[in-house]
mmCIF file of C-alpha atoms and ligand atoms in Angstrom:
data_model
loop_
_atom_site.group_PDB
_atom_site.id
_atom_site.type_symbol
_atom_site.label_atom_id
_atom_site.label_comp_id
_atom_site.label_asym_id
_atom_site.label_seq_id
_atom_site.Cartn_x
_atom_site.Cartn_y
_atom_site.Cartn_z
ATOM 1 C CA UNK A 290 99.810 81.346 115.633
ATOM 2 C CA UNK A 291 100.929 84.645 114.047
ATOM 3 C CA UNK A 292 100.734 83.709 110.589
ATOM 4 C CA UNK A 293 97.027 82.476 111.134
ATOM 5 C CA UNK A 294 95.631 85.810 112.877
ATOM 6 C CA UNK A 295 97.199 87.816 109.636
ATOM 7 C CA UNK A 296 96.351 85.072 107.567
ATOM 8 C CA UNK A 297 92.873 85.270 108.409
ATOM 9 C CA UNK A 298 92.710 88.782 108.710
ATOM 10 C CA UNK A 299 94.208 89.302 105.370
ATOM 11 C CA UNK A 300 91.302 87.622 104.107
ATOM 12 C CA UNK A 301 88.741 89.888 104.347
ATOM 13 C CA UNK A 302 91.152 92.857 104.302
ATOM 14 C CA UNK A 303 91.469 92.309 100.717
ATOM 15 C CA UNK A 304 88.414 92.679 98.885
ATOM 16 C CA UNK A 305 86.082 94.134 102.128
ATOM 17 C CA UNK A 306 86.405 97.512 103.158
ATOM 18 C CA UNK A 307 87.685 97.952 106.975
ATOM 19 C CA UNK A 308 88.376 101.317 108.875
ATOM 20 C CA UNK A 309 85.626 102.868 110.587
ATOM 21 C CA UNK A 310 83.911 100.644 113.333
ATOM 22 C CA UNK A 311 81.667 98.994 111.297
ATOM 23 C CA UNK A 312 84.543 97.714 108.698
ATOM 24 C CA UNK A 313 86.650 96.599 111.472
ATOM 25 C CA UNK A 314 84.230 94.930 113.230
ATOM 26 C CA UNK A 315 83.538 92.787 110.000
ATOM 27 C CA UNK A 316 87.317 91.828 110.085
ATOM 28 C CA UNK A 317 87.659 90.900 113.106
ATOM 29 C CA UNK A 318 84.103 88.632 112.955
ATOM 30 C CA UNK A 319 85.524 86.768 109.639
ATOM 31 C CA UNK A 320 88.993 85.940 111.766
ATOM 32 C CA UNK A 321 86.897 84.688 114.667
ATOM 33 C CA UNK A 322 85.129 82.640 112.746
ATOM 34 C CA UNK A 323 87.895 81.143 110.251
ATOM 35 C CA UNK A 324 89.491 80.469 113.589
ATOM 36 C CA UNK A 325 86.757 78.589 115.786
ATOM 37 C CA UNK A 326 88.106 75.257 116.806
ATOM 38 C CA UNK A 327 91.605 76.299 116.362
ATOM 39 C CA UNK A 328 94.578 75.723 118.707
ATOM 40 C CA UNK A 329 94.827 79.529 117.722
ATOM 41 C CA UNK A 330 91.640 80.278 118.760
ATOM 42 C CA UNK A 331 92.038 79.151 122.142
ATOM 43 C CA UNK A 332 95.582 81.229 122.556
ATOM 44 C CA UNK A 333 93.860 84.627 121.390
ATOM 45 C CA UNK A 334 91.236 83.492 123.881
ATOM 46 C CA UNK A 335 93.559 83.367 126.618
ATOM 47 C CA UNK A 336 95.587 86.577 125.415
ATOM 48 C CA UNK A 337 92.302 88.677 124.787
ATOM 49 C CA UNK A 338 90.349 87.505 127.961
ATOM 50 C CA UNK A 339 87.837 85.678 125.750
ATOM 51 C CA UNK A 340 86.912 89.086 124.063
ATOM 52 C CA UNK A 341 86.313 88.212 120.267
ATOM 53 C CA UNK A 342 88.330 89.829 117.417
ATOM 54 C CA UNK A 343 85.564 91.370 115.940
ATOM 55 C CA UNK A 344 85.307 93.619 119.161
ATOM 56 C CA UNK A 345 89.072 93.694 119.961
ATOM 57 C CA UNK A 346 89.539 95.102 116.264
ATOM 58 C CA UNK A 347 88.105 97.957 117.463
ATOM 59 C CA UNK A 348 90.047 98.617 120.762
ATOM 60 C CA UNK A 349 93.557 100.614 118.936
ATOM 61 C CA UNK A 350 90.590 103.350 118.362
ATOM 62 C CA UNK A 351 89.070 103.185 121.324
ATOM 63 C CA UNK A 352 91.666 104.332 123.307
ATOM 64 C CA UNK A 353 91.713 107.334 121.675
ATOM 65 C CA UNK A 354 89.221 108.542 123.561
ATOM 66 C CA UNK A 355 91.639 108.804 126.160
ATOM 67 C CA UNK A 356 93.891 111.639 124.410
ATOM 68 C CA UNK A 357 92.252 114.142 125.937
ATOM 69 C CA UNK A 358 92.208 113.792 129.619
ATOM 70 C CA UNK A 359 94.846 110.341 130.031
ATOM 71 C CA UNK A 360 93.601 107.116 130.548
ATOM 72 C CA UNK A 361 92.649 107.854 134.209
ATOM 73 C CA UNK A 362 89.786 109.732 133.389
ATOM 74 C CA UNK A 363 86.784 107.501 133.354
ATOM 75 C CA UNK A 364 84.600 108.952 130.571
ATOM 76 C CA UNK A 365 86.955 107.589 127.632
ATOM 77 C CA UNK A 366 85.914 103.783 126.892
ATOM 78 C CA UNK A 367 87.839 101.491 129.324
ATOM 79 C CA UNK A 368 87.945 97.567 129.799
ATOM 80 C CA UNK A 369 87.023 97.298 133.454
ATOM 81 C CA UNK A 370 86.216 93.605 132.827
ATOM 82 C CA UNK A 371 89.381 92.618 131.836
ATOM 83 C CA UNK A 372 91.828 94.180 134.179
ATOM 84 C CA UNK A 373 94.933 92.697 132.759
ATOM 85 C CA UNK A 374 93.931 93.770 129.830
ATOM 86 C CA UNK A 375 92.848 97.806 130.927
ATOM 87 C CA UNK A 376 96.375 97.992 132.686
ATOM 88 C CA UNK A 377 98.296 97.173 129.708
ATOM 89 C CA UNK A 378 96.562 99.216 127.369
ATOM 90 C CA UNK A 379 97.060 102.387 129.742
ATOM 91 C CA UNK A 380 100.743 101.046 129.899
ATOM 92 C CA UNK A 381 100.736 101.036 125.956
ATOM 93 C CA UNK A 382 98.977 104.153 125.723
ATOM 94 C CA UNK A 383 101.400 105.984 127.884
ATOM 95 C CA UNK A 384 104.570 104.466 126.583
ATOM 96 C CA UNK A 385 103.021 106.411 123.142
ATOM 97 C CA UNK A 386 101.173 108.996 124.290
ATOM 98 C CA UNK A 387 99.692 111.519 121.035
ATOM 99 C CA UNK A 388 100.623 115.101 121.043
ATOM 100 C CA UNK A 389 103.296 117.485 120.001
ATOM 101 C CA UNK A 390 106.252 115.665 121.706
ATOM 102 C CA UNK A 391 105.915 112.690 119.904
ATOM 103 C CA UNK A 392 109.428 111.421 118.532
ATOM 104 C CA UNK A 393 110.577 108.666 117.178
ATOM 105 C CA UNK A 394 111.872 107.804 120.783
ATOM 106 C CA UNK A 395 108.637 107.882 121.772
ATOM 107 C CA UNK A 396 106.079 108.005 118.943
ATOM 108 C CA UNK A 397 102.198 108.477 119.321
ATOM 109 C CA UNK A 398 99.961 105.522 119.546
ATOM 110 C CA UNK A 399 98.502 107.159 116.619
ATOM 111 C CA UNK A 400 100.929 107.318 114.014
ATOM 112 C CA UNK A 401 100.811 102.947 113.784
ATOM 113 C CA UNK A 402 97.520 103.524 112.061
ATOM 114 C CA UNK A 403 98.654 105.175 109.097
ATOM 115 C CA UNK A 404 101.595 106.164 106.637
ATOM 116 C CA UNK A 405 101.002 109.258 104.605
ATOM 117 C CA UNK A 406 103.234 107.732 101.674
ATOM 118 C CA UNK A 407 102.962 110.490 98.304
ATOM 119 C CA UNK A 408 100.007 109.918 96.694
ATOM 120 C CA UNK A 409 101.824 111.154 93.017
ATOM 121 C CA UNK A 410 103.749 108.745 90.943
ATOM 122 C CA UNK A 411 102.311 105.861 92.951
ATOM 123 C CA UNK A 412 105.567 104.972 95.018
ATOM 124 C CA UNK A 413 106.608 102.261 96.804
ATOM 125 C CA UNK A 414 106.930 102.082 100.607
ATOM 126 C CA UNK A 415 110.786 101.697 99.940
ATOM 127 C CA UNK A 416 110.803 104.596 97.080
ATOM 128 C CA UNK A 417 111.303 107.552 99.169
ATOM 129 C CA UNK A 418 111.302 109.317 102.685
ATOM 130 C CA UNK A 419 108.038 111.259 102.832
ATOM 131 C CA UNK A 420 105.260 109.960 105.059
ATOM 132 C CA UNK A 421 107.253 106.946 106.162
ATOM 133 C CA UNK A 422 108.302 106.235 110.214
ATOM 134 C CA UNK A 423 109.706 103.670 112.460
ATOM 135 C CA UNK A 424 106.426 103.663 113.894
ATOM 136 C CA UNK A 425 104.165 104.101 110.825
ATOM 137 C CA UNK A 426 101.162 100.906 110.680
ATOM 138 C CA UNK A 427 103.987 98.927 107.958
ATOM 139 C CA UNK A 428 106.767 99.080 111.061
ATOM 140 C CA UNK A 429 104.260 97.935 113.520
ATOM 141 C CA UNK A 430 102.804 95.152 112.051
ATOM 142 C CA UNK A 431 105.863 93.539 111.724
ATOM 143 C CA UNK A 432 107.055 94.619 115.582
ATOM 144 C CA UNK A 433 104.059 93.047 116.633
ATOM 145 C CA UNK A 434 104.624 89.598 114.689
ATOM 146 C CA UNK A 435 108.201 89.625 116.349
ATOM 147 C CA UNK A 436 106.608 90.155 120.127
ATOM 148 C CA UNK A 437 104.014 86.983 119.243
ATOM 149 C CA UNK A 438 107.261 85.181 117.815
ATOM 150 C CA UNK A 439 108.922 85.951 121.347
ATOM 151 C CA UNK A 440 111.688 87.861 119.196
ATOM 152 C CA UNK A 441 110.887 90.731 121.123
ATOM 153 C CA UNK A 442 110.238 90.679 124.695
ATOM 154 C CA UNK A 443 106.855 91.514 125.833
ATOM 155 C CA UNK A 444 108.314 94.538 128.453
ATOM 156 C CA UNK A 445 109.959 96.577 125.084
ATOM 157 C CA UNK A 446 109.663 100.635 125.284
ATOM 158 C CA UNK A 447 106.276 100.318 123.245
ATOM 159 C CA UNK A 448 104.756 98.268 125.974
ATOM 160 C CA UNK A 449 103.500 96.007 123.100
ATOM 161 C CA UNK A 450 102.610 92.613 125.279
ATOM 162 C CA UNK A 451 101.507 89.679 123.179
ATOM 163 C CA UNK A 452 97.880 91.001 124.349
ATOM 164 C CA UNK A 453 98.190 94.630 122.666
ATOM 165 C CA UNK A 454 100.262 92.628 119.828
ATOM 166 C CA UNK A 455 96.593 91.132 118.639
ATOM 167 C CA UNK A 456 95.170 93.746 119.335
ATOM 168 C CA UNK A 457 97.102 95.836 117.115
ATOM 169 C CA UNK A 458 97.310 93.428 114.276
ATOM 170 C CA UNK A 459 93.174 92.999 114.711
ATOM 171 C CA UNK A 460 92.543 96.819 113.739
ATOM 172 C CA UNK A 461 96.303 97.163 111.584
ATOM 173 C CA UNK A 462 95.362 94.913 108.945
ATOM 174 C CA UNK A 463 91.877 96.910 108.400
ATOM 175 C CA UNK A 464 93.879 99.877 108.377
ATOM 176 C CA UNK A 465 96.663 98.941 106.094
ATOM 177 C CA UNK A 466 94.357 98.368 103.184
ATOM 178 C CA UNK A 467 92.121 101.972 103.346
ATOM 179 C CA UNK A 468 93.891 103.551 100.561
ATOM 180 C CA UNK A 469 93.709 107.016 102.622
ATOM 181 C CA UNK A 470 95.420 105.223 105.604
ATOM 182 C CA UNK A 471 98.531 104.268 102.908
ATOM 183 C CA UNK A 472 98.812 107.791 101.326
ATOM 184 C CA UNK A 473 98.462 111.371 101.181
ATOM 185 C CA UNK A 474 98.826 114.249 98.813
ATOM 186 C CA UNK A 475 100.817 117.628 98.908
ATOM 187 C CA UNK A 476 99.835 120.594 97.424
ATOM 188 C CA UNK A 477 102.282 123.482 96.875
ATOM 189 C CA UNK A 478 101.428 127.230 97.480
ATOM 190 C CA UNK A 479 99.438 126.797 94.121
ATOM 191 C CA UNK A 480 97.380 124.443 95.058
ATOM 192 C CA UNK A 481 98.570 122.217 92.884
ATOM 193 C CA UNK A 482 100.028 118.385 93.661
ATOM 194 C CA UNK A 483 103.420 118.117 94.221
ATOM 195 C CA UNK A 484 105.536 114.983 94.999
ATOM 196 C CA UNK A 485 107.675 116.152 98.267
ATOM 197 C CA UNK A 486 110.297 113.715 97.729
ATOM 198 C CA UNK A 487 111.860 115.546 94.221
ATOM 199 C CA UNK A 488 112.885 118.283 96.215
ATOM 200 C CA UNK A 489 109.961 120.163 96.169
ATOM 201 C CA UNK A 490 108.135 121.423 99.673
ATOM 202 C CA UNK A 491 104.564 121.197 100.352
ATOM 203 C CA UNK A 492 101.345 120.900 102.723
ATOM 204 C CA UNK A 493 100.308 117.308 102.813
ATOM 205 C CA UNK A 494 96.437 116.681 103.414
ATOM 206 C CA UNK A 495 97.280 113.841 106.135
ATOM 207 C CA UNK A 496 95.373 111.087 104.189
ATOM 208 C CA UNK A 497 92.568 113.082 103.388
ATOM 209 C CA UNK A 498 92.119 114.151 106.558
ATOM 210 C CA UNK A 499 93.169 118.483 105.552
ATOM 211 C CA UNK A 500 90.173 118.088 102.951
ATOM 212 C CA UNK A 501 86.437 118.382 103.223
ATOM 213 C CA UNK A 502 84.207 116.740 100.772
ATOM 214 C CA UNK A 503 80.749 117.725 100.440
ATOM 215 C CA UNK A 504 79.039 114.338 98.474
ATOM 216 C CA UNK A 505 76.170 115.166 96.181
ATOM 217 C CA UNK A 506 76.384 118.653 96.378
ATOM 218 C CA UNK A 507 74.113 119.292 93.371
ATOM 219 C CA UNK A 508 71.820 117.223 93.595
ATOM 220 C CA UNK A 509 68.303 118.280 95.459
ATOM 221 C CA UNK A 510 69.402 117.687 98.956
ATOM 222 C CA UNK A 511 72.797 117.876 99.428
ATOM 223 C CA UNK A 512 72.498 116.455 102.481
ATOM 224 C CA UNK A 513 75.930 114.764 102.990
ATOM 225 C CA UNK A 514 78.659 116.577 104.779
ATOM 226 C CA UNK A 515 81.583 114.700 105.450
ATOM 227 C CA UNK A 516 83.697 116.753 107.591
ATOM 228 C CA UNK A 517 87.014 115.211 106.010
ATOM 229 C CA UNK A 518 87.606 113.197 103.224
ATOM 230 C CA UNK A 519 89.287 110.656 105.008
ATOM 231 C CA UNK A 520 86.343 109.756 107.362
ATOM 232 C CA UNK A 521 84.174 109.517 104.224
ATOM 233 C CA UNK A 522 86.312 106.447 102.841
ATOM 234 C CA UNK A 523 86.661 105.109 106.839
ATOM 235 C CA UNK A 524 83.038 105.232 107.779
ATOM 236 C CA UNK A 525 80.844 105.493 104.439
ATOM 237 C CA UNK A 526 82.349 103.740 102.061
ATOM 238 C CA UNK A 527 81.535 100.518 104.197
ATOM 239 C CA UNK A 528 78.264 101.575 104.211
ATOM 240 C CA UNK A 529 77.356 102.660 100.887
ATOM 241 C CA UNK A 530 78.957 99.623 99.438
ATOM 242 C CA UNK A 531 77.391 97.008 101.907
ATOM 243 C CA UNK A 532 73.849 98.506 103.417
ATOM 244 C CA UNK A 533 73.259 101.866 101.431
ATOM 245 C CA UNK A 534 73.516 105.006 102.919
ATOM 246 C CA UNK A 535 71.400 106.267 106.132
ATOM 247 C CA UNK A 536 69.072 108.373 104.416
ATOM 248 C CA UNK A 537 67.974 104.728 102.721
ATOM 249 C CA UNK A 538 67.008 103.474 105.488
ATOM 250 C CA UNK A 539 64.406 104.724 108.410
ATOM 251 C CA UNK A 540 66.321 105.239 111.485
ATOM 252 C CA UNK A 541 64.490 103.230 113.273
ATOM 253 C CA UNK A 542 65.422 100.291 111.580
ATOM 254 C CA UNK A 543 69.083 101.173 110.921
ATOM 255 C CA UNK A 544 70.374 98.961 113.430
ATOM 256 C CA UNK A 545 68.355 96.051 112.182
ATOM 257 C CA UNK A 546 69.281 96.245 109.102
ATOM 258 C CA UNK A 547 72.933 97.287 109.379
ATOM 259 C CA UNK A 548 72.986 93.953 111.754
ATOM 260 C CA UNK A 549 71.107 92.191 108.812
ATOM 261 C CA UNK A 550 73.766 93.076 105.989
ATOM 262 C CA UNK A 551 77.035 92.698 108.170
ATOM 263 C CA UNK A 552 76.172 89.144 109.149
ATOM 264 C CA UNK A 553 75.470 88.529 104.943
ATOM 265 C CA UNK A 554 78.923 89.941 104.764
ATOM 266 C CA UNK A 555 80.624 88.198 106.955
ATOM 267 C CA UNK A 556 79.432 84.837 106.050
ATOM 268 C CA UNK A 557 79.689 85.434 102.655
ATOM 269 C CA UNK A 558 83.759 85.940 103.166
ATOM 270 C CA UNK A 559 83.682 82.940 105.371
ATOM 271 C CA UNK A 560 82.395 80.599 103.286
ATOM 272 C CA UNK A 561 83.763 82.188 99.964
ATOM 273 C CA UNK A 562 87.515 83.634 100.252
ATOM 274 C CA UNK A 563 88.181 85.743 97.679
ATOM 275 C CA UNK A 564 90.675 84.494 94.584
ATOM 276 C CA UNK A 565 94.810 85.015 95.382
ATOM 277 C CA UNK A 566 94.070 86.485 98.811
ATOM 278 C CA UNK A 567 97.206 84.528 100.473
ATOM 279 C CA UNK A 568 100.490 86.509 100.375
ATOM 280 C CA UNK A 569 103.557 84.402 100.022
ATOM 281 C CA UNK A 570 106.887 84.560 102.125
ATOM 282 C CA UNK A 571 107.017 85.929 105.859
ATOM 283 C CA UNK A 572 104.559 87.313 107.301
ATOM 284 C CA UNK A 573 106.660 89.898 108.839
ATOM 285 C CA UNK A 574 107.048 91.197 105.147
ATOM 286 C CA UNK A 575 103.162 90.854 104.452
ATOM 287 C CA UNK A 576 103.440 94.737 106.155
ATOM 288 C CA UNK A 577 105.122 95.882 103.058
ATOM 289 C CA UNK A 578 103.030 94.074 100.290
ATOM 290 C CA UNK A 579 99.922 94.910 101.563
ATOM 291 C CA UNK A 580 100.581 98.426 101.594
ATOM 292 C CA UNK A 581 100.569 97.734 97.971
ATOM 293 C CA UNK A 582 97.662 96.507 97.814
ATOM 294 C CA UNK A 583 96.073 99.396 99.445
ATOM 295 C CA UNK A 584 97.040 101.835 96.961
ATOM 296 C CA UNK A 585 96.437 99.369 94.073
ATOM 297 C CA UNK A 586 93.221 98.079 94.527
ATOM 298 C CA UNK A 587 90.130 99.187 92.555
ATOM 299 C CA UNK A 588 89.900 100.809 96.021
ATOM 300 C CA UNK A 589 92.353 102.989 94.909
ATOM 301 C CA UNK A 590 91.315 104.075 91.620
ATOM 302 C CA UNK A 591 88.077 104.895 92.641
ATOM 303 C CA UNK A 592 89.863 107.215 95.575
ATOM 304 C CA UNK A 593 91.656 108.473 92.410
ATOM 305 C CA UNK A 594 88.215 109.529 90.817
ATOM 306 C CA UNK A 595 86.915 110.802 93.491
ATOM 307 C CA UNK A 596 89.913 113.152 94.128
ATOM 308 C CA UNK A 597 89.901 114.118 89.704
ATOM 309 C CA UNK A 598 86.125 114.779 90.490
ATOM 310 C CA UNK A 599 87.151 117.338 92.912
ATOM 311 C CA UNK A 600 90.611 118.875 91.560
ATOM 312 C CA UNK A 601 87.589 119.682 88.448
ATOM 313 C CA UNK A 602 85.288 121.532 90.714
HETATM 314 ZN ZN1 ZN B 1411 93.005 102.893 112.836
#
């Protein structure tokens, strides 16, 4: 079953662009439907309470909204409707609760969204030190294979049940392949880019997240603020590529239309899968070479513009 979910995933995750809801949600709908009428299919059913990938690829955020108060608070986004499933996620969430004591012992939820790998000189996941954790999104997507395998029993510290497992790997996969959610850059004193693992110290900008980018700030109506760089390539990218931006479209008809485009999407992936998608080997190693592909992509050379543009300014 394991090497179906990231199969499928993968899929999309290659050429589509994932991260923010909207990407993830596309995902998730291309796995449900490369799925339908599976064996598979009918084991995520009974793991995810019949709640479809293309919502449950959204859930690894949505507990988020718990940081704040805990997960007892009832104006975060809960799961009352499954109650097996709300009790593990609070179990997951505090078995890696965010904040400042967050250790390797017991990481943050958040950090298995992300690596912040050195942007300079392109490395490798296995290159250097920088960025890299036991519980970065390339260690978790394996842990969560082994848990679906049975290699690891469902009641380990993470709290990481076959349920949260899918869960995980429903929103990792989009994750893994947002070139901002595979890298970051450091800057020394100067200002200048650095690579922190040649012995030189420096601030990283946390995948983007340290910089503000102000889109067409020239231009008549600079009307685009993005308050981080990183939540430009989560949230608009996916929409300027697939629907156009807001300010296209009357906001009345925004959800129409955003409906409209997503479904094209999605059953354009379904019915055409892009050329040398399928990764070779184990999955548990697809982790590694997919974090690759994130910072190879044409995704990544057009993050690589972007951030020229702006070293220019
Ligand atoms: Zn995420």
């Amino acid at each position: 079953m394991t090497r179906w979910i990231i199969l499928t995933l993968s899929l999309l995750a290659v050429q589509a662009f994932a991260y923010g809801p909207l990407g993830h949600e596309i995902v998730g709908a291309i796995a449900d439907r490369k799925l339908a009428g599976t064996s598979t299919a009918e084991k995520i059913k009974t793991l995810l309470d019949g709640i479809p990938l293309e919502r449950a690829s959204l859930i690894a955020d949505d507990i988020k909204s718990w940081d704040k108060n805990g997960p007892d608070d009832r104006r975060g986004i809960h799961f009352l409707a499954h109650p097996a499933i709300e009790q593990q996620l609070r179990d997951f969430w505090k078995a890696n609760p965010p904040g400042p004591d967050a250790s390797d012992t017991t990481p943050s939820h958040h950090w298995m969204h992300y690596t912040d790998v050195p942007v300079l000189d392109a490395e490798k996941y296995g290159d250097g030190k920088t960025g890299r954790g036991n519980w970065d999104v390339v260690h978790t997507i394996p842990y969560c294979i082994g848990v679906l395998r049975g290699e690891i029993a469902e009641n380990n510290p993470r709290k990481i049940t076959k349920t949260i497992a899918v869960i995980l790997l429903a929103h990792c996969i989009g994750d893994i392949h947002q070139p901002l959610h595979v890298g970051a850059e450091y800057f020394n004193e100067a200002g200048e880019p650095i690579d922190p693992d040649r012995g030189v110290t420096g601030l990283g900008d946390e995948g983007g997240n340290a910089l503000s980018l102000v889109h067409n700030a020239t231009a008549e109506r600079p009307r685009h603020y993005y308050h981080s760089f990183h939540a430009y390539w989560d949230l608009d990218t996916v929409r300027n590529l697939t629907i156009g931006t807001p300010d296209e479209v009357p906001k009345a008809e925004r959800e129409s239309v955003y409906a409209l485009a997503k479904e094209k999407l999605i059953a354009n992936f379904v019915a055409n899968e892009p050329k040398n998608w399928r990764t070779p080997g184990d999955p548990k190693a697809w982790a590694e070479q997919c974090f690759c592909k994130g910072r190879s992509t044409r995704n990544w050379d057009r993050l690589s513009r972007l951030v020229n543009r702006r070293r220019r300014r």
